[in-house]
CSV table of C-alpha atoms and ligand atoms in Angstrom, one decimal:
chain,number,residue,atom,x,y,z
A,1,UNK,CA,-15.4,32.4,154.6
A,2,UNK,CA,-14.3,35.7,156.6
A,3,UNK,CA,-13.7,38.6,154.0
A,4,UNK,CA,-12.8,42.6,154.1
A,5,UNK,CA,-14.9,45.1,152.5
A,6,UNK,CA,-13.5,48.7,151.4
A,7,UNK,CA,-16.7,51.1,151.4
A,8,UNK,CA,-16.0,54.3,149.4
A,9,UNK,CA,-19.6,55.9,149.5
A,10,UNK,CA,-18.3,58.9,147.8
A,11,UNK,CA,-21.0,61.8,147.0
A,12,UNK,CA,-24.1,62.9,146.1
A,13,UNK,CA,-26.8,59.1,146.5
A,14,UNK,CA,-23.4,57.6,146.9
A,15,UNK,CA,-23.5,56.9,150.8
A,16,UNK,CA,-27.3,55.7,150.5
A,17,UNK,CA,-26.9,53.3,147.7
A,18,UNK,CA,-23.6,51.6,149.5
A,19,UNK,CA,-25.9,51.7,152.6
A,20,UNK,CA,-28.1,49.4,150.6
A,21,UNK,CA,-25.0,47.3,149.2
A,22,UNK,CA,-24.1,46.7,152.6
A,23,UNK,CA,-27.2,45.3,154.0
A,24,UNK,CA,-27.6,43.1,151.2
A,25,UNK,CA,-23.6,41.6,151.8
A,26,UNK,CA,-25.0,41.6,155.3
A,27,UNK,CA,-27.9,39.4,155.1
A,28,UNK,CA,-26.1,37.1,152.3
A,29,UNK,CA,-23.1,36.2,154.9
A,30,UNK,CA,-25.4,35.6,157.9
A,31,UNK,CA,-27.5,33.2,155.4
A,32,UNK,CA,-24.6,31.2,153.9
A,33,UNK,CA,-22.4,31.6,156.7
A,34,UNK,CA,-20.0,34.0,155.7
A,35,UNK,CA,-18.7,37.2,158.0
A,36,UNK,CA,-17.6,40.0,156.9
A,37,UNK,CA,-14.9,43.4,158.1
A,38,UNK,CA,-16.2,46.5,156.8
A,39,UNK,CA,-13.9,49.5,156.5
A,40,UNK,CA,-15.1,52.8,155.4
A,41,UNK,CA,-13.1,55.6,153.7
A,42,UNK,CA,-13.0,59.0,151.9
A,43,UNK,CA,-13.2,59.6,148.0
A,44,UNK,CA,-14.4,61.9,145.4
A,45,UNK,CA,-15.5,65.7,146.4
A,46,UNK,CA,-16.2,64.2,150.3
A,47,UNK,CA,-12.5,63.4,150.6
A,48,UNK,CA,-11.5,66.6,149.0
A,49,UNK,CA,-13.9,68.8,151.4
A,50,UNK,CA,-12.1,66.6,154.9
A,51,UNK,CA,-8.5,66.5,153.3
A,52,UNK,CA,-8.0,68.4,150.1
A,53,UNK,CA,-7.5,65.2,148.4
A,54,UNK,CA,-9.9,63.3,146.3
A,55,UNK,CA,-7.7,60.1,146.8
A,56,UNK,CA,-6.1,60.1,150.4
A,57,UNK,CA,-3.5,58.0,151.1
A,58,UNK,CA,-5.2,56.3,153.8
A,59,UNK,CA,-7.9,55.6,151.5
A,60,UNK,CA,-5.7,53.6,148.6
A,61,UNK,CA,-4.4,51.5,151.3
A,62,UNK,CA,-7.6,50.6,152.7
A,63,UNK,CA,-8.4,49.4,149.2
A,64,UNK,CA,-5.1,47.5,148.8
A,65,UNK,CA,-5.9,45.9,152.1
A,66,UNK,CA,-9.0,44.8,151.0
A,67,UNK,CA,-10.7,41.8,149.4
A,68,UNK,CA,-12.8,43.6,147.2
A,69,UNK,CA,-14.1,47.5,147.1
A,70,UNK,CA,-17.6,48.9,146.9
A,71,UNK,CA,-17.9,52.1,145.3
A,72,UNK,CA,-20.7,54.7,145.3
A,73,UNK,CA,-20.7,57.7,143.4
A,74,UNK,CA,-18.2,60.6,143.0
A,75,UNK,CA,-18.8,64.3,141.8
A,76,UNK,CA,-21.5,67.1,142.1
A,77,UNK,CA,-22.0,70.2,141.3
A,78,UNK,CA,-20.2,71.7,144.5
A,79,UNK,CA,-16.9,70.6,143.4
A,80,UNK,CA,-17.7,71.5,139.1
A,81,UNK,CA,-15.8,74.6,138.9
A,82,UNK,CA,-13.6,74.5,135.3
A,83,UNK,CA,-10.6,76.2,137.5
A,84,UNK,CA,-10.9,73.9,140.5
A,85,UNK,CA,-7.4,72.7,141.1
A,86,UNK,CA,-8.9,68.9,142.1
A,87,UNK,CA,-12.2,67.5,141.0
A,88,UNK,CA,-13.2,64.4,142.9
A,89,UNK,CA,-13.4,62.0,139.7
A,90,UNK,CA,-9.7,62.3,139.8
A,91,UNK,CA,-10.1,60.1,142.9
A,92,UNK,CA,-12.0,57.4,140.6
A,93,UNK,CA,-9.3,57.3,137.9
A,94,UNK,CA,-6.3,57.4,139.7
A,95,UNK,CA,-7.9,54.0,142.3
A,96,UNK,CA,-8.5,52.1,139.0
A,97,UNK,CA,-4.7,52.8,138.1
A,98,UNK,CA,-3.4,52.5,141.4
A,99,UNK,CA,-4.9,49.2,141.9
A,100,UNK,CA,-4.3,48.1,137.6
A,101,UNK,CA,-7.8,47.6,137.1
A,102,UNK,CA,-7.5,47.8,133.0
A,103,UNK,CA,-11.0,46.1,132.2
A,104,UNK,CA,-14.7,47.0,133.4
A,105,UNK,CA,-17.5,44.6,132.8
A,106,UNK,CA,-20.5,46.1,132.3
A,107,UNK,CA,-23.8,43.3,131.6
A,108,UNK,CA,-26.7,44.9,130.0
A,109,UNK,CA,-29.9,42.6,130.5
A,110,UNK,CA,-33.5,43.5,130.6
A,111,UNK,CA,-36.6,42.8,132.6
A,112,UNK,CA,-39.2,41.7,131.0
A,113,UNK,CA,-41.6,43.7,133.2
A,114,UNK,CA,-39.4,46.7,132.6
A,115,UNK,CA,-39.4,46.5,128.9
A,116,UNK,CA,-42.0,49.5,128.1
A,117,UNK,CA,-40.0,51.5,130.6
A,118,UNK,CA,-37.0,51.8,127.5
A,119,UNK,CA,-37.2,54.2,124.8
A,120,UNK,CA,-36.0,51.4,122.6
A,121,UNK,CA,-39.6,49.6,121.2
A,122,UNK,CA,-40.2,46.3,123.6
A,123,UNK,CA,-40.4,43.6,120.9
A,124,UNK,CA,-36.4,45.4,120.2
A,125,UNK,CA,-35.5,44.0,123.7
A,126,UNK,CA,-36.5,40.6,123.5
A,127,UNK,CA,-33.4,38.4,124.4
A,128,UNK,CA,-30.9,41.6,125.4
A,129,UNK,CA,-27.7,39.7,126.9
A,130,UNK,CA,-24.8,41.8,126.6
A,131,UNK,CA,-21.3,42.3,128.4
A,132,UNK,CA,-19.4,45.7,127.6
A,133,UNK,CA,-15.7,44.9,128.4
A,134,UNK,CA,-14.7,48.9,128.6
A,135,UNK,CA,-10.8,49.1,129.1
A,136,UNK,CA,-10.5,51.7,132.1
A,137,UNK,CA,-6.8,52.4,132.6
A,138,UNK,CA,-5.4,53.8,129.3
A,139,UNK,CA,-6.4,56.0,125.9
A,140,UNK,CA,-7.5,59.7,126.4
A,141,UNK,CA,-9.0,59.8,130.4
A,142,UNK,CA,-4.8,59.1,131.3
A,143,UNK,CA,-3.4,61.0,128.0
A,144,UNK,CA,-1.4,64.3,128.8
A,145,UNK,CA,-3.5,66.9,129.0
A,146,UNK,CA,-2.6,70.5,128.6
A,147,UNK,CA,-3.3,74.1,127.9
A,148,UNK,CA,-1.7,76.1,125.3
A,149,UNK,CA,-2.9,80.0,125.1
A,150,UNK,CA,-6.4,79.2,124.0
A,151,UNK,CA,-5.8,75.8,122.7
A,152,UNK,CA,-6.7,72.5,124.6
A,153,UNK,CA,-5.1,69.2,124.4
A,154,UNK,CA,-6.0,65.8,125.5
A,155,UNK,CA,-3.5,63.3,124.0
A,156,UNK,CA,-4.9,59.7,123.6
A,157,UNK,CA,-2.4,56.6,123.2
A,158,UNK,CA,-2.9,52.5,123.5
A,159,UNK,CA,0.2,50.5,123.2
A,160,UNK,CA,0.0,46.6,121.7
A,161,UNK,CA,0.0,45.1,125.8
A,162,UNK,CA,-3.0,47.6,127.0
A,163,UNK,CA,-5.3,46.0,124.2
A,164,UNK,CA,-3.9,42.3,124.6
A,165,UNK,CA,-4.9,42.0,127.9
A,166,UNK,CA,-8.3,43.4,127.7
A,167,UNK,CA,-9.3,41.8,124.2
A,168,UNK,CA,-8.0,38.3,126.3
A,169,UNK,CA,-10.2,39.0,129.2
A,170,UNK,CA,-13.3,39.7,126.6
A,171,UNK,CA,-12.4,36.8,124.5
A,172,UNK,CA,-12.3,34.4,127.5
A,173,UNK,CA,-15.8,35.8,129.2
A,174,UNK,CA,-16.9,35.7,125.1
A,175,UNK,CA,-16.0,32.0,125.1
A,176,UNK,CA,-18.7,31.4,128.5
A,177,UNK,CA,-21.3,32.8,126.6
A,178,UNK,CA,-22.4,33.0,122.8
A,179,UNK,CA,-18.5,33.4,122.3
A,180,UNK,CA,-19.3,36.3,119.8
A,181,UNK,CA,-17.3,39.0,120.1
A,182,UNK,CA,-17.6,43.0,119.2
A,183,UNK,CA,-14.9,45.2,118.7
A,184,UNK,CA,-16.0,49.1,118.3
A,185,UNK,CA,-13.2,51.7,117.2
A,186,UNK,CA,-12.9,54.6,115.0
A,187,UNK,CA,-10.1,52.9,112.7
A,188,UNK,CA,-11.7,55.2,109.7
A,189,UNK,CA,-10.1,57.9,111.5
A,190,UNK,CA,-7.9,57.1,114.1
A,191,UNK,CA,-4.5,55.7,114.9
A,192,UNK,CA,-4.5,54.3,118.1
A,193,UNK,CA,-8.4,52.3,116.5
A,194,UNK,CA,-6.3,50.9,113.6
A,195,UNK,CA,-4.2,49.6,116.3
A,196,UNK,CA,-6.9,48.1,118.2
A,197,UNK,CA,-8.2,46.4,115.2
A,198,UNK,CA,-4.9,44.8,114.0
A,199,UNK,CA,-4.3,43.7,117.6
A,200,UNK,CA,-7.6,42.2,118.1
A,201,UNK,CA,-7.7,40.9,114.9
A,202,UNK,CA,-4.4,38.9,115.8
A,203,UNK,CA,-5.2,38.3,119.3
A,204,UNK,CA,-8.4,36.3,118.4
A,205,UNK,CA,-7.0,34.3,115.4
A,206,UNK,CA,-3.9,33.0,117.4
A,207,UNK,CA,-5.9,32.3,120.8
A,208,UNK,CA,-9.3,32.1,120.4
A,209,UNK,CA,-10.0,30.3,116.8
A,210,UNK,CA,-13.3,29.5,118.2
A,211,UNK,CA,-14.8,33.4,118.9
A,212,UNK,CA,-16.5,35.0,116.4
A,213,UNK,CA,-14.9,38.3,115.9
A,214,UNK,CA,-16.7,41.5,114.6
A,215,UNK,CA,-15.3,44.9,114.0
A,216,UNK,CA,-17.7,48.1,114.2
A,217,UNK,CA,-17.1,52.0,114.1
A,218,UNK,CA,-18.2,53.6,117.0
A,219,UNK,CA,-20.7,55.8,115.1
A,220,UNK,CA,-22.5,53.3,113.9
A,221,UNK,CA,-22.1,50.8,117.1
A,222,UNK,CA,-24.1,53.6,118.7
A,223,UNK,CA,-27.2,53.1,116.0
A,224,UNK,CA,-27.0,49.5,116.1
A,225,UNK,CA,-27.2,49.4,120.2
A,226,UNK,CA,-30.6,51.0,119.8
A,227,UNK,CA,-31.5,49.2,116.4
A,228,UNK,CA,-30.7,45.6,117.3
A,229,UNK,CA,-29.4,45.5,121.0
A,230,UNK,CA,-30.4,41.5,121.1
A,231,UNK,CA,-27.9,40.8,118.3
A,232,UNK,CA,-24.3,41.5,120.6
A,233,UNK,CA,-22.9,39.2,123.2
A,234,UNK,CA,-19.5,40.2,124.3
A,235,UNK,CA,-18.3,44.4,123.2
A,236,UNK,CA,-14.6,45.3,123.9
A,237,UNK,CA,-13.8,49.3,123.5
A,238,UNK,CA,-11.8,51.8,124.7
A,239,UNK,CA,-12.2,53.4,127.6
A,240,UNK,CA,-14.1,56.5,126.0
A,241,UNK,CA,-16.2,54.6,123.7
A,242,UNK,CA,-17.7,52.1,126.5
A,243,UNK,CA,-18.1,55.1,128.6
A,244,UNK,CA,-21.0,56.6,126.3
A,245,UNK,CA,-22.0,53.2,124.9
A,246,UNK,CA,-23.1,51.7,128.0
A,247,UNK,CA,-25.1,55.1,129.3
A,248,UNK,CA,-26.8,54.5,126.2
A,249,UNK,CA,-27.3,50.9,126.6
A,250,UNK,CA,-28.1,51.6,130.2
A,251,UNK,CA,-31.2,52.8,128.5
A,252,UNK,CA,-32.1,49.6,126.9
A,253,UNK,CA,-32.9,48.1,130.7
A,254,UNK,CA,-34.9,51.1,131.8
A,255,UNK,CA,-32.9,53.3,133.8
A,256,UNK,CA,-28.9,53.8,134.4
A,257,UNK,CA,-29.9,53.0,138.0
A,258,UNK,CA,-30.4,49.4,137.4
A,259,UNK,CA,-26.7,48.7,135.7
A,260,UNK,CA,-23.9,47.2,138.0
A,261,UNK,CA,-19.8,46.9,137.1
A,262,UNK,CA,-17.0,45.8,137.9
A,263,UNK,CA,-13.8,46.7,137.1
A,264,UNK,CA,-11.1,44.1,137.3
A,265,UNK,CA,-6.9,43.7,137.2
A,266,UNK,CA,-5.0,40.7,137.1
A,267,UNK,CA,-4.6,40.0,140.6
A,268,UNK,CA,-5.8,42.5,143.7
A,269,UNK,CA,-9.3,43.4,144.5
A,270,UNK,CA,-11.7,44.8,142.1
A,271,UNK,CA,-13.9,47.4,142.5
A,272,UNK,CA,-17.7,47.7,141.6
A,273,UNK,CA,-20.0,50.1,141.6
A,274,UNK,CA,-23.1,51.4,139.9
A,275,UNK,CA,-22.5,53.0,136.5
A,276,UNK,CA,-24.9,55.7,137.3
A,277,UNK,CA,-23.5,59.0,139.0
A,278,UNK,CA,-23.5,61.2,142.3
A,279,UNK,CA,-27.0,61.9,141.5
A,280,UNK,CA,-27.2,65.1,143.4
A,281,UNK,CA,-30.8,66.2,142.8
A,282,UNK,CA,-32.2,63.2,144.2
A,283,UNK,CA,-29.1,63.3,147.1
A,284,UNK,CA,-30.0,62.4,150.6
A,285,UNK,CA,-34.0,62.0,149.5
A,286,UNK,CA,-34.5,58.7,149.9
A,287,UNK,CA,-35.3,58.7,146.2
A,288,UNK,CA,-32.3,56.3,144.3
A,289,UNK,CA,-32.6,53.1,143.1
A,290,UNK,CA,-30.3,50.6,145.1
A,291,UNK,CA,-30.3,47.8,142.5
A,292,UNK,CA,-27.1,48.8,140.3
A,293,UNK,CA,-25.2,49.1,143.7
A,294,UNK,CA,-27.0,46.1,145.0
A,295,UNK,CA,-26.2,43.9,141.6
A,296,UNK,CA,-23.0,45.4,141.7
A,297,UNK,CA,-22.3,43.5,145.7
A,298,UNK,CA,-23.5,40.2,143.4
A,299,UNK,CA,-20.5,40.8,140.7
A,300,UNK,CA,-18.4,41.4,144.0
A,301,UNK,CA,-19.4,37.8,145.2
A,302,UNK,CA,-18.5,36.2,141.8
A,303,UNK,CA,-15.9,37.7,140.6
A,304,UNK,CA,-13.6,38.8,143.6
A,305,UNK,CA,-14.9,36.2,146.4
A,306,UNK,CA,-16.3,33.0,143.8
A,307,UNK,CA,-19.2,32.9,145.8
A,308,UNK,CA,-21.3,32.3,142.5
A,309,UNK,CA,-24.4,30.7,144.4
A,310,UNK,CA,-24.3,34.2,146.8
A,311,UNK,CA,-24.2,35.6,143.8
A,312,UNK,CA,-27.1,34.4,141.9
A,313,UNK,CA,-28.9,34.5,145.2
A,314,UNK,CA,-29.2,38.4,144.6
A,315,UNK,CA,-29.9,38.4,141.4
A,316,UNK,CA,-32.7,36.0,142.1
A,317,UNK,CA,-34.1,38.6,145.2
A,318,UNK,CA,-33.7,41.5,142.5
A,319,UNK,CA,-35.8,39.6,139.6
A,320,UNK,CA,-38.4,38.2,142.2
A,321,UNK,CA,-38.9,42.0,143.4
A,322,UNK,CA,-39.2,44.1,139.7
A,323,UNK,CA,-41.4,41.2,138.6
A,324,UNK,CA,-43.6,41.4,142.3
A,325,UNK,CA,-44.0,44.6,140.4
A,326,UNK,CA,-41.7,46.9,143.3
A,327,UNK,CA,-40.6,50.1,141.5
A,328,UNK,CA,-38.4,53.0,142.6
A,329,UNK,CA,-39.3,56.1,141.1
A,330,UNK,CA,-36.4,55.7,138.0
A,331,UNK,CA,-38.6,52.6,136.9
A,332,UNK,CA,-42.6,53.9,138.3
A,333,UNK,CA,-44.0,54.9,134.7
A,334,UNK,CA,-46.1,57.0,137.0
A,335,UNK,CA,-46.8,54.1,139.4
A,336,UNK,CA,-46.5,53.7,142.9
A,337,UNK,CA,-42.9,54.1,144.6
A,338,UNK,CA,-40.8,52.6,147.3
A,339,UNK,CA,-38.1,55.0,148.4
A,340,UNK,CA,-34.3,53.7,148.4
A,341,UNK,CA,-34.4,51.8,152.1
A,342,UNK,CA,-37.7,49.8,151.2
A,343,UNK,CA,-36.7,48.9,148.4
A,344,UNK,CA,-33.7,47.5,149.6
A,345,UNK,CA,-35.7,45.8,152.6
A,346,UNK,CA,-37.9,44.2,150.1
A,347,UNK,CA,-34.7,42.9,148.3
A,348,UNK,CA,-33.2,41.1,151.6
A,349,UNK,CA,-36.8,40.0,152.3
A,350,UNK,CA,-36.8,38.2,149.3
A,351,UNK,CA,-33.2,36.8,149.6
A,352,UNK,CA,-34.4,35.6,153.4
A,353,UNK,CA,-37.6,33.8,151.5
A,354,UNK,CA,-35.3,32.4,148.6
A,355,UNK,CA,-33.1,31.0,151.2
A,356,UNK,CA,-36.1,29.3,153.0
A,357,UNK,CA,-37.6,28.1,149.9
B,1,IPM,C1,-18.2,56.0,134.8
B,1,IPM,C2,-18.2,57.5,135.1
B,1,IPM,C3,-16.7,58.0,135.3
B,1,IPM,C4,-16.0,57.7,133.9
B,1,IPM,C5,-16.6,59.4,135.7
B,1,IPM,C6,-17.3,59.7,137.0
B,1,IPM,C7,-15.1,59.8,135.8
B,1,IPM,O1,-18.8,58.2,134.1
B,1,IPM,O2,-17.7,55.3,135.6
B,1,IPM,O3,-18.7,55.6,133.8
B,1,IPM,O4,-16.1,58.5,133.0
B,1,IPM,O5,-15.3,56.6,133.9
B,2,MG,MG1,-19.8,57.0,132.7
């Protein structure tokens, strides 16, 4: 299969951990006979330094063009500036609107080797399988937003076809696995929650008789992802909500540097990318870990490209690594470290052994 790649390597450990994505798609399509076009282009605060722009034209069409989109990181502390008149993460929001990509898929597992690494006591972790279906394209990150005198406002609104089509997606992904299903609002004290609720409510009794549907309050959502992570299988939220849910539940696998994504439409390319940000500190140090980008490239294979054995052939290289014990310093307790590039050389050693074996 011949396919087109859209790099966006953004800022801060951006360009180093899609440096890592890309030799990992590069050693799975000379092993399973694949070849790939890569095309490279500007977002975030590195497309506003070259054109002014944290979204240039160029760029979008790039994407459209593509068959799928690997995203780094956008954002740092050079472009932070309250009275900026651009901030790169502009440039994220407006590509997942552009290109309609209303759901984001984010799977929360944990290594067994990594399991003292969470703040979250071990025996807590045992059996963590979840998938947080945050919609990305609506409620309060696309609301107006405006200042009045010394008054700020960020409006937040969902209609009926915004929460359809995500609690669909969640419900059908729901009915592949344990087909439960968790849907977090604030319905105590919000409108456009009750909404959610009655929708979802609806949605699953009319389609999917057969998902066990469960409502929870944000608040105490975020105690019970802590408390009793093992007991959630599929979570559908807003687009604030799963924001700050899955950083926290990042936590439960050891680091935010370990969690992939991918955000999805109906039709068009998707794009994936670590959740974990620009990173700056650590920027251009050799010091990130690859393996949210790198599991992102194995989402990219299954769910843009249905190469699902490509797919599992990386998470295979990433599980036979961690467990060969392999730590960057995110997951080193204190241990030994590998720096970004050898950690991603040991993962496409592996994938070149698991292909011999
Ligand atoms: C994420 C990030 C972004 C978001 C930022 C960079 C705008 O935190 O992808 O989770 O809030 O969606
Ligand atoms: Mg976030």
């Amino acid at each position: 299969m011949h396919f087109t790649i859209t790099l966006l390597p953004g800022d801060g450990i951006g360009p180093e951990v899609v440096a890592s994505g890309m030799a990992v798609l590069g050693k799975i399509t000379e092993r399973f006979g694949h070849s790939v076009d890569f095309h490279e282009a500007l977002i975030g605060g590195a497309a506003i330094d070259a054109t002014g722009n944290p979204l240039p034209d160029e760029t979008l069409v790039a994407c459209k063009q593509a068959d799928a989109i690997l995203l780094g990181a956008v954002g740092g502390p050079k472009w932070s500036d309250p009275n900026a008149p651009v901030r790169p993460e502009q440039g994220l929001l407006r590509l997942r609107k552009e290109l309609g990509l209303y759901a984001n898929l984010r799977p929360v597992t944990v290594h067994p080797d990594l399991a003292d690494l969470s703040p979250v006591k071990s025996d807590r972790l045992k059996g963590v399988d979840m998938l947080v279906v945050r919609e990305l394209t609506g409620g309060i990150y696309f609301g107006e937003k405006r200042r009045d005198g010394d008054t700020a406002f960020d409006g937040c609104s969902y209609n009926v076809a915004e929460v359809e089509r995500v609690v669909r997606l969640a419900a059908r992904l729901a009915g592949k696995r344990k087909r439960r299903l968790t849907q977090v609002d604030k319905a105590n004290v919000l409108e456009t929650s009750r909404l959610w609720r009655q929708v979802t409510t609806r949605v699953i009794a009319e389609e999917f008789p057969d998902i066990d549907l469960e409502h929870q309050l944000v608040d105490s959502m975020a105690m019970h992802l802590i408390a009793k992570p093992s007991a959630y299988d599929v979570i559908v939220t807003e687009n604030l909500f799963g924001d700050i849910l899955t950083d926290e539940a990042a936590l439960l696998a050891g680091s935010l540097g370990l969690l992939p994504s991918a955000s999805l439409g109906d039709s068009g390319p998707g794009v994936y990318e670590p959740i974990h940000g620009s990173a700056p500190d650590i920027a251009g140090k050799d010091k990130a870990n690859p393996i949210g980008t790198i599991l992102s490239v194995a989402m990219l294979l299954r769910w843009s490209l249905k190469l699902e054995a490509e797919a599992a052939a990386i998470e295979a290289a990433v599980g036979k690594v961690l467990s060969a014990g392999l730590r960057t310093a995110d997951i080193a307790a204190g241990g030994p470290t590998l720096g970004t590039r050898a950690m991603t050389e040991a993962i496409v050693a592996a994938l070149d052994e698991g292909m011999r074996a």
